[in-house]
PDB file of C-alpha atoms in Angstrom:
ATOM      1  CA  MET A  29       8.105  32.725  16.095  1.00  0.00           C
ATOM      2  CA  ASN A  30       6.071  29.621  13.657  1.00  0.00           C
ATOM      3  CA  ILE A  31       7.838  27.605  10.541  1.00  0.00           C
ATOM      4  CA  LEU A  32       6.399  29.625   7.957  1.00  0.00           C
ATOM      5  CA  ASP A  33       7.554  32.601   9.406  1.00  0.00           C
ATOM      6  CA  ASN A  34      10.837  30.741   9.646  1.00  0.00           C
ATOM      7  CA  LEU A  35      11.087  30.519   5.748  1.00  0.00           C
ATOM      8  CA  ILE A  36       9.411  33.531   4.726  1.00  0.00           C
ATOM      9  CA  LEU A  37      12.252  34.776   6.821  1.00  0.00           C
ATOM     10  CA  LYS A  38      15.264  32.118   5.468  1.00  0.00           C
ATOM     11  CA  HIS A  39      13.951  33.100   1.121  1.00  0.00           C
ATOM     12  CA  GLY A  40      14.041  37.000   2.355  1.00  0.00           C
ATOM     13  CA  LEU A  41       9.854  37.249   1.707  1.00  0.00           C
ATOM     14  CA  GLN A  42       9.345  39.037   4.022  1.00  0.00           C
ATOM     15  CA  THR A  43       7.549  42.105   2.227  1.00  0.00           C
ATOM     16  CA  LEU A  44       5.437  39.590   0.112  1.00  0.00           C
ATOM     17  CA  LYS A  45       4.793  37.815   3.983  1.00  0.00           C
ATOM     18  CA  GLU A  46      -0.042  39.241   3.271  1.00  0.00           C
ATOM     19  CA  ASP A  47       0.750  37.534   0.224  1.00  0.00           C
ATOM     20  CA  ILE A  48       2.288  34.101   0.582  1.00  0.00           C
ATOM     21  CA  TYR A  49      -0.528  33.894   4.123  1.00  0.00           C
ATOM     22  CA  SER A  50      -3.177  34.661   1.431  1.00  0.00           C
ATOM     23  CA  SER A  51      -1.467  31.681  -0.849  1.00  0.00           C
ATOM     24  CA  LEU A  52      -2.267  28.985   1.927  1.00  0.00           C
ATOM     25  CA  TYR A  53      -4.615  26.126   1.565  1.00  0.00           C
ATOM     26  CA  THR A  54      -5.580  22.739   2.183  1.00  0.00           C
ATOM     27  CA  CYS A  55      -6.739  19.608  -0.110  1.00  0.00           C
ATOM     28  CA  ILE A  56      -6.148  15.744   0.460  1.00  0.00           C
ATOM     29  CA  MET A  57      -3.297  14.892  -1.801  1.00  0.00           C
ATOM     30  CA  VAL A  58      -3.659  11.399  -3.330  1.00  0.00           C
ATOM     31  CA  HIS A  59       0.083   9.917  -3.668  1.00  0.00           C
ATOM     32  CA  PRO A  60       0.202   6.756  -6.485  1.00  0.00           C
ATOM     33  CA  THR A  61       2.381   3.804  -6.134  1.00  0.00           C
ATOM     34  CA  ARG A  62       2.471   0.909  -8.858  1.00  0.00           C
ATOM     35  CA  ALA A  63       0.980  -2.072  -7.633  1.00  0.00           C
ATOM     36  CA  GLU A  64       0.417  -5.644  -9.496  1.00  0.00           C
ATOM     37  CA  GLU A  65      -2.507  -6.288  -7.605  1.00  0.00           C
ATOM     38  CA  LEU A  66      -5.266  -4.499  -6.348  1.00  0.00           C
ATOM     39  CA  ASN A  67      -8.654  -5.351  -3.629  1.00  0.00           C
ATOM     40  CA  ILE A  68     -11.461  -4.736  -6.117  1.00  0.00           C
ATOM     41  CA  GLY A  69     -13.476  -1.144  -4.239  1.00  0.00           C
ATOM     42  CA  THR A  70     -10.118   0.508  -3.713  1.00  0.00           C
ATOM     43  CA  SER A  71      -9.261   4.039  -4.497  1.00  0.00           C
ATOM     44  CA  LYS A  72      -6.625   3.564  -7.483  1.00  0.00           C
ATOM     45  CA  LEU A  73      -5.380   5.670 -10.633  1.00  0.00           C
ATOM     46  CA  GLY A  74      -4.991   3.661 -13.359  1.00  0.00           C
ATOM     47  CA  GLY A  75      -5.820   0.502 -14.734  1.00  0.00           C
ATOM     48  CA  TYR A  76      -9.130  -0.255 -15.033  1.00  0.00           C
ATOM     49  CA  PRO A  77     -11.772   0.391 -13.227  1.00  0.00           C
ATOM     50  CA  ASP A  78     -14.506  -1.780 -10.563  1.00  0.00           C
ATOM     51  CA  LEU A  79     -18.159  -1.285 -11.909  1.00  0.00           C
ATOM     52  CA  PRO A  80     -21.079  -2.462 -10.656  1.00  0.00           C
ATOM     53  CA  PRO A  81     -23.286  -4.607 -13.498  1.00  0.00           C
ATOM     54  CA  GLU A  82     -25.426  -1.645 -13.845  1.00  0.00           C
ATOM     55  CA  PHE A  83     -22.632   0.467 -15.036  1.00  0.00           C
ATOM     56  CA  CYS A  84     -21.668   0.644 -19.050  1.00  0.00           C
ATOM     57  CA  TRP A  85     -18.442   1.779 -19.129  1.00  0.00           C
ATOM     58  CA  PRO A  86     -18.048   5.573 -21.030  1.00  0.00           C
ATOM     59  CA  GLU A  87     -17.853   6.539 -24.408  1.00  0.00           C
ATOM     60  CA  LYS A  88     -17.576   8.889 -27.388  1.00  0.00           C
ATOM     61  CA  ASP A  89     -18.605   8.245 -30.454  1.00  0.00           C
ATOM     62  CA  GLY A  90     -18.067   4.486 -30.576  1.00  0.00           C
ATOM     63  CA  GLU A  91     -14.900   4.763 -28.474  1.00  0.00           C
ATOM     64  CA  TYR A  92     -14.869   4.377 -25.265  1.00  0.00           C
ATOM     65  CA  LEU A  93     -12.923   6.879 -22.941  1.00  0.00           C
ATOM     66  CA  GLN A  94      -9.523   6.535 -20.272  1.00  0.00           C
ATOM     67  CA  PHE A  95     -10.267   5.549 -17.786  1.00  0.00           C
ATOM     68  CA  ILE A  96      -8.197   7.489 -15.137  1.00  0.00           C
ATOM     69  CA  GLY A  97      -8.952   6.138 -11.560  1.00  0.00           C
ATOM     70  CA  GLN A  98     -11.361   5.048  -9.069  1.00  0.00           C
ATOM     71  CA  ILE A  99     -11.800   6.702  -5.186  1.00  0.00           C
ATOM     72  CA  ASN A 100     -13.492   5.137  -2.092  1.00  0.00           C
ATOM     73  CA  LEU A 101     -15.394   7.399  -0.396  1.00  0.00           C
ATOM     74  CA  SER A 102     -14.746   5.595   2.652  1.00  0.00           C
ATOM     75  CA  GLN A 103     -11.317   6.182   2.413  1.00  0.00           C
ATOM     76  CA  LEU A 104     -10.716   9.028   2.947  1.00  0.00           C
ATOM     77  CA  GLU A 105     -11.193  11.097   6.971  1.00  0.00           C
ATOM     78  CA  GLY A 106     -14.969  12.354   7.912  1.00  0.00           C
ATOM     79  CA  THR A 107     -13.588  15.826   8.536  1.00  0.00           C
ATOM     80  CA  TRP A 108     -11.594  15.905   5.204  1.00  0.00           C
ATOM     81  CA  LYS A 109     -14.754  15.193   2.878  1.00  0.00           C
ATOM     82  CA  LYS A 110     -16.860  17.974   5.394  1.00  0.00           C
ATOM     83  CA  ASP A 111     -14.624  20.629   3.980  1.00  0.00           C
ATOM     84  CA  PHE A 112     -14.984  19.500   0.522  1.00  0.00           C
ATOM     85  CA  LEU A 113     -18.844  18.258   0.310  1.00  0.00           C
ATOM     86  CA  LEU A 114     -17.510  15.027  -0.300  1.00  0.00           C
ATOM     87  CA  PRO A 115     -20.528  12.147   0.031  1.00  0.00           C
ATOM     88  CA  GLU A 116     -19.957   9.645   3.201  1.00  0.00           C
ATOM     89  CA  THR A 117     -19.728   6.632   0.848  1.00  0.00           C
ATOM     90  CA  GLY A 118     -19.568   5.457  -2.086  1.00  0.00           C
ATOM     91  CA  TYR A 119     -17.084   5.684  -5.118  1.00  0.00           C
ATOM     92  CA  LEU A 120     -16.181   8.342  -7.963  1.00  0.00           C
ATOM     93  CA  TYR A 121     -14.460   7.030 -10.800  1.00  0.00           C
ATOM     94  CA  PHE A 122     -13.161   9.291 -13.765  1.00  0.00           C
ATOM     95  CA  PHE A 123     -12.957   8.843 -17.706  1.00  0.00           C
ATOM     96  CA  TYR A 124     -11.370  10.792 -20.134  1.00  0.00           C
ATOM     97  CA  ASP A 125     -10.821  10.758 -23.526  1.00  0.00           C
ATOM     98  CA  GLY A 126      -6.988  11.956 -23.936  1.00  0.00           C
ATOM     99  CA  GLU A 127      -7.779  15.750 -26.040  1.00  0.00           C
ATOM    100  CA  ALA A 128     -10.534  17.288 -24.556  1.00  0.00           C
ATOM    101  CA  TYR A 129      -9.512  21.015 -23.051  1.00  0.00           C
ATOM    102  CA  GLY A 130     -12.830  21.624 -21.582  1.00  0.00           C
ATOM    103  CA  GLU A 131     -14.255  24.091 -24.177  1.00  0.00           C
ATOM    104  CA  GLU A 132     -17.704  25.049 -25.551  1.00  0.00           C
ATOM    105  CA  GLY A 133     -19.796  21.209 -27.391  1.00  0.00           C
ATOM    106  CA  GLN A 134     -16.367  18.830 -25.482  1.00  0.00           C
ATOM    107  CA  GLN A 135     -19.110  17.482 -22.719  1.00  0.00           C
ATOM    108  CA  ASN A 136     -18.291  14.183 -24.184  1.00  0.00           C
ATOM    109  CA  GLY A 137     -14.912  13.880 -23.713  1.00  0.00           C
ATOM    110  CA  TRP A 138     -14.946  12.851 -20.282  1.00  0.00           C
ATOM    111  CA  ARG A 139     -17.233  11.111 -17.944  1.00  0.00           C
ATOM    112  CA  VAL A 140     -17.853  10.940 -13.900  1.00  0.00           C
ATOM    113  CA  LEU A 141     -19.914   7.911 -12.151  1.00  0.00           C
ATOM    114  CA  PHE A 142     -21.013   7.893  -8.646  1.00  0.00           C
ATOM    115  CA  TYR A 143     -22.445   4.538  -7.219  1.00  0.00           C
ATOM    116  CA  GLU A 144     -23.046   3.815  -3.765  1.00  0.00           C
ATOM    117  CA  GLY A 145     -24.258   0.767  -2.812  1.00  0.00           C
ATOM    118  CA  PRO A 146     -21.732  -1.975  -1.540  1.00  0.00           C
ATOM    119  CA  ALA A 147     -18.720  -3.121  -2.647  1.00  0.00           C
ATOM    120  CA  LYS A 148     -19.645  -6.786  -3.637  1.00  0.00           C
ATOM    121  CA  ASN A 149     -21.227  -5.386  -6.337  1.00  0.00           C
ATOM    122  CA  LEU A 150     -18.718  -4.366  -8.598  1.00  0.00           C
ATOM    123  CA  SER A 151     -16.214  -5.923 -10.627  1.00  0.00           C
ATOM    124  CA  THR A 152     -12.962  -4.897 -12.926  1.00  0.00           C
ATOM    125  CA  ILE A 153     -13.999  -4.720 -15.834  1.00  0.00           C
ATOM    126  CA  LYS A 154     -12.076  -4.853 -19.085  1.00  0.00           C
ATOM    127  CA  VAL A 155     -13.270  -3.362 -22.527  1.00  0.00           C
ATOM    128  CA  ASP A 156     -10.512  -2.923 -25.845  1.00  0.00           C
ATOM    129  CA  VAL A 157      -9.394   1.043 -24.915  1.00  0.00           C
ATOM    130  CA  SER A 158      -7.303   3.300 -27.076  1.00  0.00           C
ATOM    131  CA  ASN A 159      -5.278   3.971 -23.828  1.00  0.00           C
ATOM    132  CA  VAL A 160      -4.735   2.046 -20.730  1.00  0.00           C
ATOM    133  CA  TYR A 161      -2.096   4.069 -17.950  1.00  0.00           C
ATOM    134  CA  SER A 162      -0.284   2.408 -15.324  1.00  0.00           C
ATOM    135  CA  GLN A 163      -1.620   1.187 -12.154  1.00  0.00           C
ATOM    136  CA  CYS A 164      -1.251   2.045  -8.899  1.00  0.00           C
ATOM    137  CA  GLU A 165      -2.703   1.964  -5.421  1.00  0.00           C
ATOM    138  CA  VAL A 166      -2.801   5.372  -4.051  1.00  0.00           C
ATOM    139  CA  GLN A 167      -2.859   6.275  -0.457  1.00  0.00           C
ATOM    140  CA  PHE A 168      -4.201  10.028   1.323  1.00  0.00           C
ATOM    141  CA  SER A 169      -3.224  12.756   3.747  1.00  0.00           C
ATOM    142  CA  TYR A 170      -4.783  16.109   4.313  1.00  0.00           C
ATOM    143  CA  ASP A 171      -1.882  18.828   3.588  1.00  0.00           C
ATOM    144  CA  ILE A 172      -1.416  22.227   3.230  1.00  0.00           C
ATOM    145  CA  ARG A 173      -0.177  23.966   0.793  1.00  0.00           C
ATOM    146  CA  LEU A 174       1.390  26.668  -0.919  1.00  0.00           C
ATOM    147  CA  GLY A 175      -0.417  28.329  -4.360  1.00  0.00           C
ATOM    148  CA  ASP A 176       1.064  30.118  -7.025  1.00  0.00           C
ATOM    149  CA  THR A 177       0.454  33.864  -6.472  1.00  0.00           C
ATOM    150  CA  TYR A 178       1.909  36.562  -9.287  1.00  0.00           C
ATOM    151  CA  ILE A 179       5.350  38.922  -8.538  1.00  0.00           C
ATOM    152  CA  GLU A 180       6.494  40.798 -10.806  1.00  0.00           C
ATOM    153  CA  ASP A 181      10.216  41.389  -9.382  1.00  0.00           C
ATOM    154  CA  ASP A 182      12.368  38.720 -11.302  1.00  0.00           C
ATOM    155  CA  GLN A 183      14.260  37.849  -8.181  1.00  0.00           C
ATOM    156  CA  LEU A 184      11.647  38.399  -5.456  1.00  0.00           C
ATOM    157  CA  TYR A 185       9.584  35.288  -8.078  1.00  0.00           C
ATOM    158  CA  ASP A 186      12.943  32.901  -7.078  1.00  0.00           C
ATOM    159  CA  GLN A 187      12.624  33.330  -3.533  1.00  0.00           C
ATOM    160  CA  PHE A 188       9.159  32.499  -4.050  1.00  0.00           C
ATOM    161  CA  ASP A 189       9.466  29.269  -5.454  1.00  0.00           C
ATOM    162  CA  ALA A 190      12.334  28.095  -3.752  1.00  0.00           C
ATOM    163  CA  LEU A 191       9.593  28.700  -0.570  1.00  0.00           C
ATOM    164  CA  MET A 192       6.879  27.049  -2.709  1.00  0.00           C
ATOM    165  CA  LEU A 193       9.845  23.965  -3.330  1.00  0.00           C
ATOM    166  CA  GLU A 194      10.351  23.498   0.076  1.00  0.00           C
ATOM    167  CA  ILE A 195       6.719  23.527   1.055  1.00  0.00           C
ATOM    168  CA  ASN A 196       4.992  21.276  -1.180  1.00  0.00           C
ATOM    169  CA  GLY A 197       7.945  19.442  -2.468  1.00  0.00           C
ATOM    170  CA  ASN A 198       8.932  18.916  -5.985  1.00  0.00           C
ATOM    171  CA  ILE A 199       6.069  16.310  -6.766  1.00  0.00           C
ATOM    172  CA  PRO A 200       3.181  15.538  -8.760  1.00  0.00           C
ATOM    173  CA  PHE A 201       0.265  17.526  -8.148  1.00  0.00           C
ATOM    174  CA  HIS A 202      -2.661  15.286  -7.996  1.00  0.00           C
ATOM    175  CA  GLN A 203      -5.173  16.634  -5.157  1.00  0.00           C
ATOM    176  CA  ILE A 204      -8.954  15.925  -4.162  1.00  0.00           C
ATOM    177  CA  GLY A 205     -10.315  19.785  -3.166  1.00  0.00           C
ATOM    178  CA  GLY A 206      -8.809  22.612  -2.803  1.00  0.00           C
ATOM    179  CA  THR A 207      -7.129  25.288  -5.141  1.00  0.00           C
ATOM    180  CA  THR A 208      -6.467  25.291  -8.264  1.00  0.00           C
ATOM    181  CA  TRP A 209      -3.488  24.637  -9.612  1.00  0.00           C
ATOM    182  CA  ASN A 210      -3.215  26.803 -13.103  1.00  0.00           C
ATOM    183  CA  ILE A 211      -0.942  26.658 -15.485  1.00  0.00           C
ATOM    184  CA  GLN A 212      -2.668  29.096 -17.714  1.00  0.00           C
ATOM    185  CA  GLY A 213      -5.656  30.990 -16.637  1.00  0.00           C
ATOM    186  CA  ASP A 214      -8.544  30.210 -13.713  1.00  0.00           C
ATOM    187  CA  VAL A 215      -9.611  26.775 -14.230  1.00  0.00           C
ATOM    188  CA  LEU A 216     -12.532  27.888 -12.396  1.00  0.00           C
ATOM    189  CA  GLU A 217     -13.630  30.427 -14.338  1.00  0.00           C
ATOM    190  CA  GLU A 218     -12.776  28.729 -17.329  1.00  0.00           C
ATOM    191  CA  CYS A 219     -15.673  26.484 -16.177  1.00  0.00           C
ATOM    192  CA  GLU A 220     -17.677  29.148 -15.986  1.00  0.00           C
ATOM    193  CA  ASP A 221     -17.112  30.311 -19.479  1.00  0.00           C
ATOM    194  CA  PHE A 222     -17.030  26.855 -20.836  1.00  0.00           C
ATOM    195  CA  SER A 223     -20.082  25.402 -19.676  1.00  0.00           C
ATOM    196  CA  GLY A 224     -22.763  28.427 -19.339  1.00  0.00           C
ATOM    197  CA  ARG A 225     -23.090  28.302 -15.899  1.00  0.00           C
ATOM    198  CA  LYS A 226     -22.096  31.058 -13.080  1.00  0.00           C
ATOM    199  CA  GLY A 227     -21.748  28.462  -9.468  1.00  0.00           C
ATOM    200  CA  ASP A 228     -20.438  28.103  -7.071  1.00  0.00           C
ATOM    201  CA  TRP A 229     -17.614  25.892  -9.077  1.00  0.00           C
ATOM    202  CA  GLN A 230     -14.462  24.190  -6.422  1.00  0.00           C
ATOM    203  CA  LEU A 231     -12.272  21.954  -7.997  1.00  0.00           C
ATOM    204  CA  LEU A 232     -12.953  17.755  -7.277  1.00  0.00           C
ATOM    205  CA  PHE A 233     -10.061  15.829  -8.505  1.00  0.00           C
ATOM    206  CA  GLN A 234      -6.911  17.054  -9.719  1.00  0.00           C
ATOM    207  CA  ILE A 235      -4.154  15.184 -12.282  1.00  0.00           C
ATOM    208  CA  ASP A 236      -1.165  15.734 -13.012  1.00  0.00           C
ATOM    209  CA  SER A 237       1.294  14.200 -15.862  1.00  0.00           C
ATOM    210  CA  ASP A 238       2.905  11.548 -13.975  1.00  0.00           C
ATOM    211  CA  ASP A 239       5.029   9.824 -15.983  1.00  0.00           C
ATOM    212  CA  GLN A 240       4.918   6.751 -13.346  1.00  0.00           C
ATOM    213  CA  LEU A 241       1.105   6.694 -14.225  1.00  0.00           C
ATOM    214  CA  ASP A 242       2.163   7.121 -17.957  1.00  0.00           C
ATOM    215  CA  MET A 243      -0.177   9.853 -17.900  1.00  0.00           C
ATOM    216  CA  MET A 244       1.257  13.519 -19.500  1.00  0.00           C
ATOM    217  CA  TRP A 245      -1.384  15.645 -20.671  1.00  0.00           C
ATOM    218  CA  GLY A 246      -0.279  17.700 -23.309  1.00  0.00           C
ATOM    219  CA  ASP A 247       2.634  19.790 -22.940  1.00  0.00           C
ATOM    220  CA  VAL A 248       3.235  18.731 -19.127  1.00  0.00           C
ATOM    221  CA  GLY A 249      -0.004  19.484 -19.085  1.00  0.00           C
ATOM    222  CA  ILE A 250      -2.677  18.695 -15.787  1.00  0.00           C
ATOM    223  CA  LEU A 251      -6.623  17.498 -15.690  1.00  0.00           C
ATOM    224  CA  TYR A 252      -9.232  19.538 -13.250  1.00  0.00           C
ATOM    225  CA  TYR A 253     -12.230  18.323 -12.849  1.00  0.00           C
ATOM    226  CA  CYS A 254     -15.022  21.000 -11.302  1.00  0.00           C
ATOM    227  CA  ILE A 255     -18.538  20.952 -10.304  1.00  0.00           C
ATOM    228  CA  GLU A 256     -20.583  23.598  -8.406  1.00  0.00           C
ATOM    229  CA  ARG A 257     -21.270  23.436  -4.563  1.00  0.00           C
ATOM    230  CA  GLN A 258     -24.610  22.954  -5.297  1.00  0.00           C
ATOM    231  CA  ALA A 259     -24.226  19.813  -7.763  1.00  0.00           C
ATOM    232  CA  LEU A 260     -22.157  17.984  -5.892  1.00  0.00           C
ATOM    233  CA  ALA A 261     -24.260  18.856  -2.534  1.00  0.00           C
ATOM    234  CA  LYS A 262     -26.782  16.967  -4.406  1.00  0.00           C
ATOM    235  CA  LYS A 263     -24.619  14.222  -5.440  1.00  0.00           C
ATOM    236  CA  GLN A 264     -24.641  14.699  -8.901  1.00  0.00           C
ATOM    237  CA  PHE A 265     -21.286  14.486 -10.754  1.00  0.00           C
ATOM    238  CA  GLU A 266     -22.112  13.808 -13.886  1.00  0.00           C
ATOM    239  CA  ASN A 267     -22.183  18.348 -13.920  1.00  0.00           C
ATOM    240  CA  THR A 268     -18.666  17.498 -13.507  1.00  0.00           C
ATOM    241  CA  TRP A 269     -16.895  20.056 -15.786  1.00  0.00           C
ATOM    242  CA  LEU A 270     -13.056  19.216 -16.806  1.00  0.00           C
ATOM    243  CA  ILE A 271     -10.838  21.434 -18.099  1.00  0.00           C
ATOM    244  CA  MET A 272      -7.057  20.051 -19.484  1.00  0.00           C
ATOM    245  CA  GLN A 273      -4.674  22.803 -19.411  1.00  0.00           C
ATOM    246  CA  CYS A 274      -0.830  22.397 -20.225  1.00  0.00           C
ATOM    247  CA  SER A 275       2.298  24.331 -20.380  1.00  0.00           C
TER     248      SER A 275
END
């Protein structure tokens, strides 16, 4: 009997064993820690981006978008990137206006930039933006997580919730790839509906509300940057769609 089977038995969830196994998924977890100083080009959440000279800080209606974070893809293991179709090298930058929910016509409310050049061309860019989130360096881990599942019986759901807490831990769910942590409807279906593109969507980057980062999306919500697999394979990150959900 493996560890998960023992946990299922411990929480009295034998009747849900098949559903529990089908809810497991792999992802790259992103673990932030406050940091005053960081080397240029390192992965981070919050603070200011390290941009090449040919990139302009994205704007909406004359106002700068808020900087969410940057991912230096060379800091991720090669097998991890292969699992989620990520480029081997380069830098991903995530921006958001703080208000968009991802509905049709809100495309100017977020931006994802991708740079493949050398780190020596990067410099930290500071602008007069409405909100600067607390800067955190990040560590990455490749983890198996237990996703949510519909359980009608309240008692069984409480037991399932306890199992989920034991497996996942009580932490903000910042993750690259894997299954979206839906708060309302299915995030990937919303991407199809709002974008009008019926593609093969996947999660690119999920950023949870997090006190450490001073990030709060609506009422303790989550940002989901999603992209069609075909666009991802071609490095067309301008096709990324954002969904924000909250309770």
